[in-house]
Coordinates of C-alpha atoms and ligand atoms in Angstrom, one line a residue:
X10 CA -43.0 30.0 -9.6
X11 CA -40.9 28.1 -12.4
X12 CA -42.9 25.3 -12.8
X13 CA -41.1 24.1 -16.1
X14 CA -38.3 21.4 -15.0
X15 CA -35.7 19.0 -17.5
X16 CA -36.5 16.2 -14.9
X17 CA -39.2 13.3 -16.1
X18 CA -41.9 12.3 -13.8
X19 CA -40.5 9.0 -13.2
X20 CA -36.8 10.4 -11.8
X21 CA -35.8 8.6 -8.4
X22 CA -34.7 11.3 -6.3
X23 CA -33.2 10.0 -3.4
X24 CA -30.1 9.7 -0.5
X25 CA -27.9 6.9 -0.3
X26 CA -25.5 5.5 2.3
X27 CA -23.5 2.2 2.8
X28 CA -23.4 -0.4 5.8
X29 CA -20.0 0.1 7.5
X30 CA -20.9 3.7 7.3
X31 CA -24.1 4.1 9.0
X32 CA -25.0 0.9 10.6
X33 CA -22.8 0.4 13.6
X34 CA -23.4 -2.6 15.3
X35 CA -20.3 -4.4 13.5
X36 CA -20.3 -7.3 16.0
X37 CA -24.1 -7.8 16.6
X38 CA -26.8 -9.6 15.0
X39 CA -24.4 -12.9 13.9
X40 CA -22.3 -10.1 11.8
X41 CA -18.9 -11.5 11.5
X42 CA -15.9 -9.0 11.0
X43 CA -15.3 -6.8 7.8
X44 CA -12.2 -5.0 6.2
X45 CA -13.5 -1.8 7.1
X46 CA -13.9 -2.8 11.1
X47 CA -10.1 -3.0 11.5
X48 CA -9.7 0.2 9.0
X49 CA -10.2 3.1 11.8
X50 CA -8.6 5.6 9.6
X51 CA -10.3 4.7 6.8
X52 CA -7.8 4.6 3.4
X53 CA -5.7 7.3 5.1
X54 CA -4.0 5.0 7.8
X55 CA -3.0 1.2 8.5
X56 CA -5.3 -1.6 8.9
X57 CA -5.3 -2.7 13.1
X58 CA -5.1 -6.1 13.7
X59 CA -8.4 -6.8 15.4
X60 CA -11.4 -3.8 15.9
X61 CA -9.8 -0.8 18.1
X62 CA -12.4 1.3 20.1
X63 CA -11.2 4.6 17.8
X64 CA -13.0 3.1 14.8
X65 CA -15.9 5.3 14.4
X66 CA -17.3 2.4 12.5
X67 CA -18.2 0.3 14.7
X68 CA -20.7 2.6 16.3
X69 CA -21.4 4.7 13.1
X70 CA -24.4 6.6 13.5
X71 CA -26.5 3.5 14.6
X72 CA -28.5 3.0 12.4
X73 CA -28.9 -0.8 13.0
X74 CA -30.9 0.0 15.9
X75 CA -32.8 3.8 14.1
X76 CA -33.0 2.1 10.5
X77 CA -37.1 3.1 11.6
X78 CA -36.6 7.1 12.6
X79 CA -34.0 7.4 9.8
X80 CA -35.9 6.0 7.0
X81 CA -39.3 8.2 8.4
X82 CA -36.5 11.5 8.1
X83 CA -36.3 10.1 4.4
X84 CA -39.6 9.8 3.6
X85 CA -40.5 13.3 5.6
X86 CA -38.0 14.8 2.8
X87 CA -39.9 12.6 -0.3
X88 CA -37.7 10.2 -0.9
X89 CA -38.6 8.0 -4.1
X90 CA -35.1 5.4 -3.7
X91 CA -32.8 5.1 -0.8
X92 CA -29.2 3.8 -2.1
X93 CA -27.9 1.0 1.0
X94 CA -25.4 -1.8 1.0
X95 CA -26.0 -5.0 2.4
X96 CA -23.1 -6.3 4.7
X97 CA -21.6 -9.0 3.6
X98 CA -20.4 -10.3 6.8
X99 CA -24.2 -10.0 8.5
X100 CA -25.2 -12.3 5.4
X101 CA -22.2 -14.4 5.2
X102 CA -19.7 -13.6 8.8
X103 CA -16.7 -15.5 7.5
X104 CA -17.6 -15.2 3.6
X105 CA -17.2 -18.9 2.3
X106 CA -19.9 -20.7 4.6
X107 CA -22.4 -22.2 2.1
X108 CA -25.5 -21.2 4.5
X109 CA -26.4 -17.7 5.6
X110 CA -27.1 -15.9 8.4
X111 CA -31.0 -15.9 9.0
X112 CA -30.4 -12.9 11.8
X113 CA -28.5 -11.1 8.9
X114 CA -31.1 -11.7 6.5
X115 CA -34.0 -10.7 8.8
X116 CA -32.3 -7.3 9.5
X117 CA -32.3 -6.5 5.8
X118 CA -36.2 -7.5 6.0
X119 CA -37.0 -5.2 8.7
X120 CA -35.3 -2.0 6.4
X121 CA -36.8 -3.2 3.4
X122 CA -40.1 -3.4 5.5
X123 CA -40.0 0.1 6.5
X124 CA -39.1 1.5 3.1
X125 CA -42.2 -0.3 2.2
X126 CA -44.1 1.2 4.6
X127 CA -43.2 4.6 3.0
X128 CA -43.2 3.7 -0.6
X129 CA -39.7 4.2 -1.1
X130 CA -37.9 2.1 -3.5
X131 CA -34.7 0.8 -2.7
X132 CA -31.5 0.4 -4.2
X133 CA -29.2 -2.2 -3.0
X134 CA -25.3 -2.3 -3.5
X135 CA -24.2 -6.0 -2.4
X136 CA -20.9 -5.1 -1.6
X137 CA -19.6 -1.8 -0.5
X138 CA -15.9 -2.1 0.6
X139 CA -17.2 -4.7 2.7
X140 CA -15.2 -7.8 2.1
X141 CA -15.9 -10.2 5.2
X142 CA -12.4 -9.9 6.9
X143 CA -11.3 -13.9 7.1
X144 CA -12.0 -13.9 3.4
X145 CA -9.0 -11.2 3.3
X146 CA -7.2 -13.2 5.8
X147 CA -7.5 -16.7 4.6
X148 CA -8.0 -16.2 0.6
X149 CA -5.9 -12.6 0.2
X150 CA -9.4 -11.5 -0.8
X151 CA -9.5 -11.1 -4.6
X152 CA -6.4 -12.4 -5.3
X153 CA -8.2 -15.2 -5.1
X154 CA -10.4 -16.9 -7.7
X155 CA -12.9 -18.7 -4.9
X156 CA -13.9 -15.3 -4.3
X157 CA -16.2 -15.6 -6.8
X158 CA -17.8 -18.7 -6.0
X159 CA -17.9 -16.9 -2.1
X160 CA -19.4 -13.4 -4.1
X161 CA -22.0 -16.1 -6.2
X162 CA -23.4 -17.9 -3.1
X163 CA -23.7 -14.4 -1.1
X164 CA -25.3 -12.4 -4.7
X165 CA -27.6 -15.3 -5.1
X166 CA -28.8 -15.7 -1.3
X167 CA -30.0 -12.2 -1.6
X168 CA -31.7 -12.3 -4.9
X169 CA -33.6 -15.3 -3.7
X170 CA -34.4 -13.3 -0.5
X171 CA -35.0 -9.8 -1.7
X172 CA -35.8 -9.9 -5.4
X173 CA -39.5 -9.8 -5.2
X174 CA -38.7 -6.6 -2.9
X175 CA -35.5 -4.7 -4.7
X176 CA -35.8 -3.5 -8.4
X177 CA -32.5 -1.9 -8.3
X178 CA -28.8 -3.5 -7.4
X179 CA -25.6 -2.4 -7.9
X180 CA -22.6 -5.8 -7.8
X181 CA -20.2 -3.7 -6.1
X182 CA -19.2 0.0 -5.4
X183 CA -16.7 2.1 -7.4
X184 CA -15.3 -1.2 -9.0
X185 CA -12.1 0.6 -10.9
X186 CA -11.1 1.4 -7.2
X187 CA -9.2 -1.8 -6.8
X188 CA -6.0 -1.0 -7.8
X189 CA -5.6 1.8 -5.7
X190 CA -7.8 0.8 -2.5
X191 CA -6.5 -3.3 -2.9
X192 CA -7.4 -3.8 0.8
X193 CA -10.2 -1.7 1.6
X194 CA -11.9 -2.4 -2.2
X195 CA -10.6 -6.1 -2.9
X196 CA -10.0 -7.2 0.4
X197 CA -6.3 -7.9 -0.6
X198 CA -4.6 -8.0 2.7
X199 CA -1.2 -8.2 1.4
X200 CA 0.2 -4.5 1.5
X201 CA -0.3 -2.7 -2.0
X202 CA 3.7 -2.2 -1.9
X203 CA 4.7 -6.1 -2.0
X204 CA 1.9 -6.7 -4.8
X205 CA 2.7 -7.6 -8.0
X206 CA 0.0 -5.5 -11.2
X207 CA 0.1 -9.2 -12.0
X208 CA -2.0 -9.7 -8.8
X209 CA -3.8 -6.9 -9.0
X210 CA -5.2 -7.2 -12.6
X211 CA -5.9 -10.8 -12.0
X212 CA -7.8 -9.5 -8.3
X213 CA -10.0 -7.2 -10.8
X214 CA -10.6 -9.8 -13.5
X215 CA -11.8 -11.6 -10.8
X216 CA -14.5 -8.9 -9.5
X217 CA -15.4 -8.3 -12.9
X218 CA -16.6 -11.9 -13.4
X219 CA -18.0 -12.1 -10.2
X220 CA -20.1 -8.9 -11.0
X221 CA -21.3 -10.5 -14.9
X222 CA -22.1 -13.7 -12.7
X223 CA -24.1 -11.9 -10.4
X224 CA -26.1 -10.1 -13.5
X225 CA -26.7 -13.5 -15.1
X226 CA -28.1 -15.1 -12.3
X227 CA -30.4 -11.8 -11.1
X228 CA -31.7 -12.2 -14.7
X229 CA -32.3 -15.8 -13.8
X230 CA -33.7 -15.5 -10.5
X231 CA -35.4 -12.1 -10.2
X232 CA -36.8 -11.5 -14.1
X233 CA -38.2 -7.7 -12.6
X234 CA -34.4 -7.1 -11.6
X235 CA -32.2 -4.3 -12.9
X236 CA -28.9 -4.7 -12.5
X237 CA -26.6 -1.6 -12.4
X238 CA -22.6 -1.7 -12.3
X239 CA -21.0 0.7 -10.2
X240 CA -17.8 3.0 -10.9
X241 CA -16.1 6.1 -9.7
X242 CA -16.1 9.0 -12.0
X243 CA -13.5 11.2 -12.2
X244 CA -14.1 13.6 -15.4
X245 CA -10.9 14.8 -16.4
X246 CA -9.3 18.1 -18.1
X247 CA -5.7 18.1 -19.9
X248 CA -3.9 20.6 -17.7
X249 CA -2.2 22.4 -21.1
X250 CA -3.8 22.3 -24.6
X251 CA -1.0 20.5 -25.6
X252 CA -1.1 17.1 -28.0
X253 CA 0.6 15.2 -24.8
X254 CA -1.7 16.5 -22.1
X255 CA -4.9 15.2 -24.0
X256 CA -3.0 11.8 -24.6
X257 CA -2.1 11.9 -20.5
X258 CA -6.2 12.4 -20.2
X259 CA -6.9 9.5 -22.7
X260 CA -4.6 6.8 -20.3
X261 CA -6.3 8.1 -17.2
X262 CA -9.7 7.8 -18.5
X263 CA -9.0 4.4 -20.3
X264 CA -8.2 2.8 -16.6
X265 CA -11.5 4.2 -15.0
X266 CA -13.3 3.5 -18.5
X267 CA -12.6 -0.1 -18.9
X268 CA -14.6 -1.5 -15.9
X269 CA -18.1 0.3 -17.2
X270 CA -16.9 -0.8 -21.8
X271 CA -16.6 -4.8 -19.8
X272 CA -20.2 -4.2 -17.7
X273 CA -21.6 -2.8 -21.4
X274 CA -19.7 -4.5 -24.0
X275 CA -18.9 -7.8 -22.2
X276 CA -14.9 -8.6 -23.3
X277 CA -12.0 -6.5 -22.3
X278 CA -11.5 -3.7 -24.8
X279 CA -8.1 -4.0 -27.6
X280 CA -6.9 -0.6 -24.5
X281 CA -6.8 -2.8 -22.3
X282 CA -5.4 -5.8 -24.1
X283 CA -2.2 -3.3 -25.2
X284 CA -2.2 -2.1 -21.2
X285 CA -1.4 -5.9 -20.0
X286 CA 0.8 -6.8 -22.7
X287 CA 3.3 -3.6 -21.9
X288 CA 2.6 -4.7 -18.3
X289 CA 3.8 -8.3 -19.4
X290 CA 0.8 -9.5 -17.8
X291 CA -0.5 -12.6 -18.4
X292 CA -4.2 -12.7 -17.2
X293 CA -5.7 -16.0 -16.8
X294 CA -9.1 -15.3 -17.9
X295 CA -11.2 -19.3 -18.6
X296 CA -13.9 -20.1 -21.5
X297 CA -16.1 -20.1 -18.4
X298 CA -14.8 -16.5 -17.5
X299 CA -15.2 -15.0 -21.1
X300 CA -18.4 -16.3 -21.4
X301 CA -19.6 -14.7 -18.5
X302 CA -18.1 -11.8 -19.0
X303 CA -20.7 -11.1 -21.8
X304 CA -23.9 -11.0 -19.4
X305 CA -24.2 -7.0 -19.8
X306 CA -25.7 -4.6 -16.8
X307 CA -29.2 -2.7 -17.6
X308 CA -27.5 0.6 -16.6
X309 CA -24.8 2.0 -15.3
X310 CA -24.5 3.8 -11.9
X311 CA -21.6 6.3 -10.8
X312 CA -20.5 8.2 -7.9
X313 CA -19.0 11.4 -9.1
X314 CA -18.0 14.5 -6.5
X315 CA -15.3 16.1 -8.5
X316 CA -13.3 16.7 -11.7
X317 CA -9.4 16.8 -11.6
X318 CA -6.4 17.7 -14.6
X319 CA -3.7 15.7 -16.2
X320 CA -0.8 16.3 -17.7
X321 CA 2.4 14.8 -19.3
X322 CA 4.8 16.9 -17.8
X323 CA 7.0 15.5 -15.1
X324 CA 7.0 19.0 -13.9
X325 CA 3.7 19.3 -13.1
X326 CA 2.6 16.1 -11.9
X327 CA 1.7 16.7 -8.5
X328 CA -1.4 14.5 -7.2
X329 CA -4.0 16.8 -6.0
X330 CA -6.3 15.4 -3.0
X331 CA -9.4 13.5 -4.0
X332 CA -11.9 10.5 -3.7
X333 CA -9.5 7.8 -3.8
X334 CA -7.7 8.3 -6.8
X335 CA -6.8 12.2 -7.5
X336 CA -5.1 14.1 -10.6
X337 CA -3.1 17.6 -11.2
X338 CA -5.2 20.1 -9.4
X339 CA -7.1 22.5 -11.5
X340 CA -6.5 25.8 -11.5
X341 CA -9.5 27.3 -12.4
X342 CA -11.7 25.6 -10.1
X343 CA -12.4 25.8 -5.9
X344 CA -12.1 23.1 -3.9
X345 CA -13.9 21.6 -0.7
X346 CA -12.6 21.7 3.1
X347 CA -11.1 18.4 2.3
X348 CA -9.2 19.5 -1.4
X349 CA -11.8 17.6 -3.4
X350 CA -12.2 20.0 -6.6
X351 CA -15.5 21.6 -7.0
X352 CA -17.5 21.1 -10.2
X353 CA -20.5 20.8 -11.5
X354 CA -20.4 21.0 -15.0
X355 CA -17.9 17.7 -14.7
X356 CA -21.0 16.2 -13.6
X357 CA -22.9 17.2 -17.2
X358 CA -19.6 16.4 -18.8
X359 CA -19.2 12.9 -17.1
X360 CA -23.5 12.2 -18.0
X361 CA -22.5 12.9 -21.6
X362 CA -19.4 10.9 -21.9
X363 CA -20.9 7.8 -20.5
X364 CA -24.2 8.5 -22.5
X365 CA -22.6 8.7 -25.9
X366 CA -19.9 5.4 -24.7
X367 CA -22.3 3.0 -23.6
X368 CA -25.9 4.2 -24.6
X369 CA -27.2 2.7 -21.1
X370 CA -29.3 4.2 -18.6
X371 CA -27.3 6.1 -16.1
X372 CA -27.9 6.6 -12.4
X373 CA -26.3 8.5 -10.2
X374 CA -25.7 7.0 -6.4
X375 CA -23.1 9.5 -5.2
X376 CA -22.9 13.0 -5.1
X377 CA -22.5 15.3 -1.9
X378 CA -20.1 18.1 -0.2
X379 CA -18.7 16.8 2.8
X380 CA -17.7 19.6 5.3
X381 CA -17.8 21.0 8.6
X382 CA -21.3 21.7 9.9
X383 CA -22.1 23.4 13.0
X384 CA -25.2 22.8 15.0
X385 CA -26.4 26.1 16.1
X386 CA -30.1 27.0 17.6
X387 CA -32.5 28.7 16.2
X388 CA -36.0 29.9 17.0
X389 CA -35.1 27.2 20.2
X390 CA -34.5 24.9 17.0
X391 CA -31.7 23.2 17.0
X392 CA -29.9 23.2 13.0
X393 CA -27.5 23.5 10.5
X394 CA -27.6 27.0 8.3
X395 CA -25.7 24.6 5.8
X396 CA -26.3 27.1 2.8
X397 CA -22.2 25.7 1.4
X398 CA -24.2 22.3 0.4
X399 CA -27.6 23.7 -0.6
X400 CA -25.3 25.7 -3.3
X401 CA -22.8 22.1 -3.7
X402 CA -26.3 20.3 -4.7
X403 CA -28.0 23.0 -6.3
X404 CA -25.5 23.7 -8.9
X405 CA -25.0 19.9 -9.3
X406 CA -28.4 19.0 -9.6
X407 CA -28.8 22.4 -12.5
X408 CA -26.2 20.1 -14.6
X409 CA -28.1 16.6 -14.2
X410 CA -30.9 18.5 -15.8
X411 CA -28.7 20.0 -18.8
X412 CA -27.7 16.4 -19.1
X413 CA -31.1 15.2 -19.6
X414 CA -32.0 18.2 -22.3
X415 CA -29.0 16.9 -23.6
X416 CA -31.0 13.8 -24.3
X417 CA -29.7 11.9 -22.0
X418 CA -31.0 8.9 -19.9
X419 CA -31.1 9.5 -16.4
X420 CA -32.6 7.0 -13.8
X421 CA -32.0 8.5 -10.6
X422 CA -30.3 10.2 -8.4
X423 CA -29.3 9.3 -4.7
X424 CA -26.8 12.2 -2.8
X425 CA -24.2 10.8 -0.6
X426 CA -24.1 10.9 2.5
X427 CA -28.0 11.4 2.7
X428 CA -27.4 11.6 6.6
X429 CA -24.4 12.3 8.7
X430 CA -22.0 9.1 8.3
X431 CA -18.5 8.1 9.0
X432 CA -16.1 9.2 5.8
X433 CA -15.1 6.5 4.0
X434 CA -11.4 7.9 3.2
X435 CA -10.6 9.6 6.9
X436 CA -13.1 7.6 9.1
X437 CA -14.2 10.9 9.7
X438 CA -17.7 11.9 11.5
X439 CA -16.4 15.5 10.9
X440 CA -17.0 15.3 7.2
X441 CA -20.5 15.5 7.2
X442 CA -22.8 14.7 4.0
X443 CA -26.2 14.6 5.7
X444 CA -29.4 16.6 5.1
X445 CA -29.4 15.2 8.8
X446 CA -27.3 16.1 11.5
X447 CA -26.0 13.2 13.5
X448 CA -24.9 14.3 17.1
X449 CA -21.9 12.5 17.5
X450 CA -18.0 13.7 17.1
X451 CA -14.7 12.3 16.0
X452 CA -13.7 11.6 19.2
X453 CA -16.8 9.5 19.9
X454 CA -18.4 11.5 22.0
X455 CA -22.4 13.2 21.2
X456 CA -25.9 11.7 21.8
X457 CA -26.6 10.0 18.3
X458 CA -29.8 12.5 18.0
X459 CA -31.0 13.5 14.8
X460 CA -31.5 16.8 13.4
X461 CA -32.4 18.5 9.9
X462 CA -30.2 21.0 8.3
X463 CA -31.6 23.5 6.5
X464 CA -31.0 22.0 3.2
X465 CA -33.4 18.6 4.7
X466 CA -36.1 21.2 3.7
X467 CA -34.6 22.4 0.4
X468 CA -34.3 19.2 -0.8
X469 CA -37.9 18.4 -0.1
X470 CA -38.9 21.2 -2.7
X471 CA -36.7 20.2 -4.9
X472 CA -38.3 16.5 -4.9
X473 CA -41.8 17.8 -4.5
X474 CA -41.4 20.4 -7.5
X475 CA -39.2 17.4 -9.3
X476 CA -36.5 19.7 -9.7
X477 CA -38.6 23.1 -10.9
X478 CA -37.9 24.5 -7.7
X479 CA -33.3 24.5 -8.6
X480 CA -32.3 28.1 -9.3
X481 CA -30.8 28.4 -12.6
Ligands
BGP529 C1 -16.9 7.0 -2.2 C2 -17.6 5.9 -1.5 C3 -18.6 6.3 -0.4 C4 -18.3 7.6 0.2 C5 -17.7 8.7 -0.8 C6 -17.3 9.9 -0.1 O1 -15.6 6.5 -2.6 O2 -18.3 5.1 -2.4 O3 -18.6 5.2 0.5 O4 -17.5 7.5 1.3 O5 -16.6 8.1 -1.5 O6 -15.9 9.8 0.3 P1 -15.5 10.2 1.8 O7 -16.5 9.4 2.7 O8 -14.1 9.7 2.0 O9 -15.7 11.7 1.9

């Protein structure tokens, strides 16, 4: 058997998830309400005005109440990290109380507890589309520079809590989603069409110095901590060889590329300065802002699932589907059940680009196929034959390692979706991610049992061969 492999001894393999996704339980516990318990359709549709019984959400897949059986399936596989969030509003229910919420706090003990019990290290992301919902409703969420005082008190509660227990943390997920997910990523309850880019770009100054506070005081508080930033990659091709084409790929990559050159660099880039003065923006950014701004992450963290094209033509600007922010599609490539462009040698591409930028270790928290599994029975076994995502994975994972013989520094890697979870675009229990089947349906229905898919025992190879066992 090839016993040769690219990956280092110390690579956290791993599955990841987030809170509104899995947990369920949105009103137990003390948990106050979050943006994503009135978003049943996830980005796709309107936010409702109070819960609605067709969120999938607020059941999930229950894990509140299985964090125990769930976290065993992990380790059964060899998990060395699981990748969770933290809910803001089981911490914090309306966001800008000054004390927490000890029943919050003592859930999180009981999952770090049992991850203990297995040896598995976990990675915490403190805020995952989250946003407790009265901060959207009374503050307009990140429009609002008290957010990061709310962010500060919530960051520093758990590092007091957890960080003798969590090496790992990520501020918050995809950051350079803002601008297109304002509601669901800032917690902006205005709608996106009556905002000004004024409010906007002020909303993301205001994460971004919530996020360098939040590394200062980990550094502070937890000395053992490593403090990741978190951004959505989105690797991208000029449709047409053409000088204008590359230029069209330069802008798009500029706006994803400036939230991970502030986490690393720690001041807006001279881009980015030339972006908001053709905007006729006007940021106001304090001394006390700029000088946190230069507390720099230990690495950087990404979720990538797919690549997409850009061009300058007018012509040929059609927006392709993709995880929240999508491009020209690509010709040359295949694409999922759901549109999402398949590709894994973005992923070695993406590795490389942020390598040679920012010279920072990299992890990756996010990478699955999300499709339609069916359960079928075999040898009296119930299962998924889910060979579509063996391959997704496979070929993915083939990449990380070229990446690393490229010579670059790779921490980790959690896939998404690690078991079956609600979508976080359509709300979705349909899209599935999981090496675990979860036996529930769109429509609500299904007995929340748990199953293992054929690639739950793939992916155990892989971990136990650390990575010898990918085909080539
Ligand atoms: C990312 C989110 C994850 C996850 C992933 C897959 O944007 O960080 O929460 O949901 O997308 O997207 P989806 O669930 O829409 O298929």
């Amino acid at each position: 058997m090839n016993t040769s492999t690219p990956f280092p001894p110390s690579f956290l393999w791993g599955g990841a998830t987030a809170a509104n996704q899995v947990e369920g339980a949105y009103a137990e516990g003390g948990k106050g309400l979050s943006v994503q318990d009135v978003m049943p359709q996830g980005i796709v549709g309107p936010r409702t005005a109070a819960p609605t019984p067709d969120n999938l959400k607020l059941e999930a897949v229950d894990f509140y109440h299985r964090y125990a059986e769930d976290i065993a399936l992990f380790a059964k596989m060899g998990f060395r990290v699981y990748r969770f969030s933290i809910a803001w509003s089981r911490i914090f229910p309306l966001g800008d109380e000054s004390e927490p919420n000890e029943e919050g706090l003592a859930f999180y003990d009981r999952v770090l507890d049992e991850l203990e019990k297995h040896g598995i290290e976990p990675l915490v992301t403190i805020s995952h589309y989250e946003t407790p919902l009265h901060l959207a409703e009374t503050y307009d969420g990140w429009t609002d520079r008290r957010l990061i005082g709310f962010y500060e008190n919530y960051a520093r509660t758990l590092f007091e809590r957890y960080g003798s227990r969590v090496r790992y943390w990520l501020t918050f997920n995809e950051i350079n989603s803002l601008l297109h997910a304002p509601f669901m990523s800032g917690g902006i309850n205005t709608p996106k069409e009556e905002l000004s880019d004024a409010q906007l770009y002020q909303a993301m100054h205001h994460e971004l110095v919530a996020s360098a506070r939040a590394t200062r005081i980990a550094h502070e508080i937890a000395p053992n901590a490593q403090i990741g930033c978190m951004v959505l990659s989105m690797p991208t091709y000029p449709l047409t060889p053409s000088p204008a084409d590359a230029l069209a790929v330069m802008d798009f990559d500029h706006s994803n590329l400036v939230y991970g050159d502030v986490h690393t660099r720690g001041a807006y880039p001279g881009y980015f300065l030339r972006t908001l003065g053709e905007k006729g923006i006007e940021l106001e950014i304090t001394d006390e802002d700029r000088e946190d701004l230069t507390h720099t992450v230990d690495f950087v963290s990404f979720s990538y699932y797919m690549s997409v094209a850009q061009t300058a033509d007018p012509e040929k600007k059609v927006a392709g589907a993709g995880n929240i922010m999508g491009g020209v599609p690509n010709p040359t490539l295949p694409a999922s059940e759901w549109g999402w462009q398949i590709d894994p040698v973005g992923l070695r591409l993406v590795l490389n680009q942020f390598w040679d930028r920012w010279q920072k270790p990299l992890f990756i928290v996010e990478n699955g196929l999300g499709a339609k599994d069916e359960l079928v029975e075999v040898d009296g076994v119930k299962t998924v034959i889910d060979d579509y995502r063996i391959a997704y994975l496979n070929d993915h994972l083939v990449q990380v390692g070229e990446a690393i013989a490229d010579g670059v520094e790779v921490l980790g890697y959690t896939s998404w979706g690690c078991i079956d979870i609600v979508s976080a675009s359509t709300a979705q229990l349909s899209k599935r991610y999981g090496f675990i089947y979860v036996d529930r349906n769109d429509d609500g229905s299904g007995t929340l049992e748990r199953f293992e898919k054929k690639s739950f025992g793939w992916y155990a190879e892989v971990i136990r061969t650390n990575g010898a066992s990918l085909t080539r």
